mmCIF file of C-alpha atoms in Angstrom:
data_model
loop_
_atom_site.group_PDB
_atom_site.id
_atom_site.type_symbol
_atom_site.label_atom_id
_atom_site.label_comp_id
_atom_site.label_asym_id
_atom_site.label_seq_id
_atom_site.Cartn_x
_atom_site.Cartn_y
_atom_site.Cartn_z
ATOM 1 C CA UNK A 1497 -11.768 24.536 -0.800
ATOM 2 C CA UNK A 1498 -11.786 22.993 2.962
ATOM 3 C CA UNK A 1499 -10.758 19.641 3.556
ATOM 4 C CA UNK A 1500 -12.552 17.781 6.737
ATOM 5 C CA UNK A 1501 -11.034 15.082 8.728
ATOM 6 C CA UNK A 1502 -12.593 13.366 11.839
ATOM 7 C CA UNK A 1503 -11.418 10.620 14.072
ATOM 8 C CA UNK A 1504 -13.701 8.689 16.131
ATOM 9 C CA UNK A 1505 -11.933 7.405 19.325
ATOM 10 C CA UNK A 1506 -13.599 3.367 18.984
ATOM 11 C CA UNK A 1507 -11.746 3.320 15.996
ATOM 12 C CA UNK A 1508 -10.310 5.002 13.409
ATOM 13 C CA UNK A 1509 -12.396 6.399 10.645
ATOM 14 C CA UNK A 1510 -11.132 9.257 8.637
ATOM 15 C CA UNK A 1511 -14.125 11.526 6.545
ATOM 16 C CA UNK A 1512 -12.718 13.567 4.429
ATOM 17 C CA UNK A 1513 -14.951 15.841 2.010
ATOM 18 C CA UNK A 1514 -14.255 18.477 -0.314
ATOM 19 C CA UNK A 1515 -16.497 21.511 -0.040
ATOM 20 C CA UNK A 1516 -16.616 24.166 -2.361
ATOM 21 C CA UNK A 1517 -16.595 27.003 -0.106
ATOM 22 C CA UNK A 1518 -18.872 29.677 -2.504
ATOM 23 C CA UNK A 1519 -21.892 27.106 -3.271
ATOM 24 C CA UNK A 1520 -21.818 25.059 -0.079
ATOM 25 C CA UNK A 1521 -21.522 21.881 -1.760
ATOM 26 C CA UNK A 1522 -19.956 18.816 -0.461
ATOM 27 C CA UNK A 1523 -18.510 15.988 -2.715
ATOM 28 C CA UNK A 1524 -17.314 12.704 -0.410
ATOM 29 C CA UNK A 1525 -13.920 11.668 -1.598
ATOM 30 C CA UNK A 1526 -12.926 8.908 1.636
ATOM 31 C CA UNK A 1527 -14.380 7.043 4.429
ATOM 32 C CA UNK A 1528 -11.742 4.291 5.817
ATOM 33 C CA UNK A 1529 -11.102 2.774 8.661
ATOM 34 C CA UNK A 1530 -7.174 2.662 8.987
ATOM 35 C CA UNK A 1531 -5.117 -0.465 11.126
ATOM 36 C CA UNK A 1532 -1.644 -0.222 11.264
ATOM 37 C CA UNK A 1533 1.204 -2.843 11.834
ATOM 38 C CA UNK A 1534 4.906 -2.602 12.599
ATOM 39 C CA UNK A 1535 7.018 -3.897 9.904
ATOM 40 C CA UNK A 1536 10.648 -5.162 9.802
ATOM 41 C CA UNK A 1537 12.307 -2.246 9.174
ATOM 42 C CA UNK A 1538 14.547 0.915 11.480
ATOM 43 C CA UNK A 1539 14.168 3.167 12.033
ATOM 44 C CA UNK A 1540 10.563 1.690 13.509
ATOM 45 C CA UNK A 1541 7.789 1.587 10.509
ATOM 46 C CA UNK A 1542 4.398 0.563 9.822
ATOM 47 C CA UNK A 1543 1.918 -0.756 7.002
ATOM 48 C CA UNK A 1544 -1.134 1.000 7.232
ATOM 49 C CA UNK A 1545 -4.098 -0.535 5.969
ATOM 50 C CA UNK A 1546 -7.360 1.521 4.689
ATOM 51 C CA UNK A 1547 -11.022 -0.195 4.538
ATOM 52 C CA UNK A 1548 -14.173 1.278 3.586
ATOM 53 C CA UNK A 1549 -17.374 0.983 4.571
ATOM 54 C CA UNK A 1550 -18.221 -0.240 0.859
ATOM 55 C CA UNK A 1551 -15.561 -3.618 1.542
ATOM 56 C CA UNK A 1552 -13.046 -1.703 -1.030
ATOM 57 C CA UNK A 1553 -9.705 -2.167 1.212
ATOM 58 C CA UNK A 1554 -5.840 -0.885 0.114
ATOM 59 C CA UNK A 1555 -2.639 -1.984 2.229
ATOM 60 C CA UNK A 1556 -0.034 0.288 2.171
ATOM 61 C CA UNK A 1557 3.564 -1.496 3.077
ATOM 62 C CA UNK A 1558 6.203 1.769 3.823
ATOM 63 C CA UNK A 1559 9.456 0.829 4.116
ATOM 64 C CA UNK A 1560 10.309 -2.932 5.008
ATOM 65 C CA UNK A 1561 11.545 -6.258 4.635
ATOM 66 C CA UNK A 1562 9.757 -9.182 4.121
ATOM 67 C CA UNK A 1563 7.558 -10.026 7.320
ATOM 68 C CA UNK A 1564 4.702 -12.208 8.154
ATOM 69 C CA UNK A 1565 3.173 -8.993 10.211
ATOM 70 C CA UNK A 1566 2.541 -6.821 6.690
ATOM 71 C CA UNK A 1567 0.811 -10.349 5.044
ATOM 72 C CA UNK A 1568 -1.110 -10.192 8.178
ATOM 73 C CA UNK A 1569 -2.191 -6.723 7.820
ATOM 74 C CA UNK A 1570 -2.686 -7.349 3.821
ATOM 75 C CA UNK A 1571 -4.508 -10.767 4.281
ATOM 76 C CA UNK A 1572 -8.033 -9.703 2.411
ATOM 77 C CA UNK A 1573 -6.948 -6.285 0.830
ATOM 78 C CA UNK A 1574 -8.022 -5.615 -2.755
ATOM 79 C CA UNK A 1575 -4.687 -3.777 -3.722
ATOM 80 C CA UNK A 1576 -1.070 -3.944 -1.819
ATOM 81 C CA UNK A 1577 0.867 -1.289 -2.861
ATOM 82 C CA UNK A 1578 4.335 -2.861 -1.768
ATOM 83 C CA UNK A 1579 7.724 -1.609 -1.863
ATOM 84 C CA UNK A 1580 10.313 -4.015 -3.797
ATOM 85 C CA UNK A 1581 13.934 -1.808 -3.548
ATOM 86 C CA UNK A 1582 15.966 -4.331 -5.685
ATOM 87 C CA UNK A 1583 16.613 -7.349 -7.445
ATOM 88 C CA UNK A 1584 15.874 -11.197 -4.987
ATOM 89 C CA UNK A 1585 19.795 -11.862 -5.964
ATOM 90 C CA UNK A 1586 22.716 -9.920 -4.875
ATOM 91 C CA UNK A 1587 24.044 -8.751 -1.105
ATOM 92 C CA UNK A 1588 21.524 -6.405 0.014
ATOM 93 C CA UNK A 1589 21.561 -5.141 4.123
ATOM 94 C CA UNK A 1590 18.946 -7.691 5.807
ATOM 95 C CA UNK A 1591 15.820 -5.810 7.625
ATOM 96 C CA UNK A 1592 15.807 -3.213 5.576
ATOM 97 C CA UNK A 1593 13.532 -3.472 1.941
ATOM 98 C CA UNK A 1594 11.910 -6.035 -0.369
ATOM 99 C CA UNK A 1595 12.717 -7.356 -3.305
ATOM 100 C CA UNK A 1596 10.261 -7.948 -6.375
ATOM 101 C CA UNK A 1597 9.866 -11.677 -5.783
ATOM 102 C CA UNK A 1598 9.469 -11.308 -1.798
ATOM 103 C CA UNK A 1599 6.397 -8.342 -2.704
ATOM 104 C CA UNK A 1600 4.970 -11.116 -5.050
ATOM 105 C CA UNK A 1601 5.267 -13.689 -2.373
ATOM 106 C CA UNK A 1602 3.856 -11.134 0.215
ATOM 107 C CA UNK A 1603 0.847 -10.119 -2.389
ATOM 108 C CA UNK A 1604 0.128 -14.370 -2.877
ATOM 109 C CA UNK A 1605 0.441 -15.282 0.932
ATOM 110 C CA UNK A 1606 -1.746 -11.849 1.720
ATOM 111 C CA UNK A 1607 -4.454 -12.933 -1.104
ATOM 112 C CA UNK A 1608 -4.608 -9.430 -2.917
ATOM 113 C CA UNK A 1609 -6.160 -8.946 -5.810
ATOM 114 C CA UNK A 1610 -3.723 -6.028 -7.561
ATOM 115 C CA UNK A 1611 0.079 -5.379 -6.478
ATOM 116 C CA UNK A 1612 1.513 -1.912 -6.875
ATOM 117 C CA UNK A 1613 5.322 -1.955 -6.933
ATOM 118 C CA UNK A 1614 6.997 1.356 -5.695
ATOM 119 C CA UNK A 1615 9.830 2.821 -3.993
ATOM 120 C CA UNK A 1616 12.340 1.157 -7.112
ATOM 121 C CA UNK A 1617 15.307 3.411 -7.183
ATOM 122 C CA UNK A 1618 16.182 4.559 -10.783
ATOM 123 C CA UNK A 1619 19.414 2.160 -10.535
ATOM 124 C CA UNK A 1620 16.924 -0.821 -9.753
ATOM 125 C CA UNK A 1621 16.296 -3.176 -13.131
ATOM 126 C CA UNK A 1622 12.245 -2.053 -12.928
ATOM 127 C CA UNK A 1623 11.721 -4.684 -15.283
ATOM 128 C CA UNK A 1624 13.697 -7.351 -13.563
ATOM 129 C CA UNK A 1625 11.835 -6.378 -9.867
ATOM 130 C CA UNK A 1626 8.378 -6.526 -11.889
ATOM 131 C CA UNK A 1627 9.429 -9.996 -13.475
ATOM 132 C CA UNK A 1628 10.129 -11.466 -9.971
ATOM 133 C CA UNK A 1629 6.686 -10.452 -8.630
ATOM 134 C CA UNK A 1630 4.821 -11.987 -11.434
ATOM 135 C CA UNK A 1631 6.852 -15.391 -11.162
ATOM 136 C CA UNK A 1632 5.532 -15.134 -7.585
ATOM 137 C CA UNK A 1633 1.746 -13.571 -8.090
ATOM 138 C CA UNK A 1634 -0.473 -14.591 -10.472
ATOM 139 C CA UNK A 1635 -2.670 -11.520 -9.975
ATOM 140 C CA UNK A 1636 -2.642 -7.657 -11.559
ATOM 141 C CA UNK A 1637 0.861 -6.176 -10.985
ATOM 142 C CA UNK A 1638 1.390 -2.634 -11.600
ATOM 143 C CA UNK A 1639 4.428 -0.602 -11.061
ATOM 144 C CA UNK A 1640 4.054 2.980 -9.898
ATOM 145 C CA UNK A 1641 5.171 5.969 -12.045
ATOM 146 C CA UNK A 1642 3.820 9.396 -11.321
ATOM 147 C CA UNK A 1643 0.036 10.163 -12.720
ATOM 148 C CA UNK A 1644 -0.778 6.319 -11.990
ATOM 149 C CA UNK A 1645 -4.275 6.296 -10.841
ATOM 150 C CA UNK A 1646 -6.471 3.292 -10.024
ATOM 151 C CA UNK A 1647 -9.745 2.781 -8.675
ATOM 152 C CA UNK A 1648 -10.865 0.572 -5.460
ATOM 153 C CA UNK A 1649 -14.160 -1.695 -7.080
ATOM 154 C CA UNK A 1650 -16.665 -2.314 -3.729
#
């Protein structure tokens, strides 16, 4: 198998197809054109957001706090797979992560469609994070385990 990627210099646009080497055949897998956005967070992060040509689009947060740049970068997306560390109560280190209710808030204020919770540490309350999202988002909210798959709808 050989995996193509090109970058166009206007822009970014990644191509990536999946050719089986034997028959020649090519299957298209991704077309996006990717933005990114620093985020509150050090060391330095970004979000990086991914549209297609087809109007499917998918923000992806990294690590960071809540921020007005990553519901700028999200503001449109179809899905916002967001990172919500811990629990809205309690002492946590300021700059660093989100909590559930500040990835709902971000998901509402960005006008997504589907939230994907990740980066919950195993001594996170997943139920408690996913519980402060929905109390903040009134759309889809999944929480991401290994194997989770979901399609983009254009």
């Amino acid at each position: 198998m050989t995996a193509l990627l090109s970058f166009s210099p206007s822009y970014t646009v990644i191509e990536r197809a999946v050719a089986d080497a034997h028959r020649r055949e090519w299957a298209f897998v991704l077309a996006a054109t990717v933005r990114s956005a620093e985020v509150n967070h050090p060391p330095l992060s970004y979000a990086l957001r991914f549209d297609t040509p087809y109007g499917a689009s998918l923000t992806y947060s990294g690590d960071t706090a809540f921020c007005q740049d990553l519901i700028d970068l999200a503001t449109g997306s179809d899905v916002l797979l967001c990172e919500a560390s811990w629990e809205h109560p309690g002492e946590h280190p300021e700059g660093i992560h989100m909590s559930g209710l500040e990835a709902g808030r971000t998901a509402r204020e960005a006008g997504v469609s589907l939230l994907v919770l990740t980066h919950i540490p195993p001594w996170t309350d997943t139920d408690a994070v996913e519980a402060e999202a929905r109390g903040e988002f009134d759309g889809e909210i999944l929480v991401a385990k290994p194997g989770l798959s979901f399609a983009l709808d254009y």
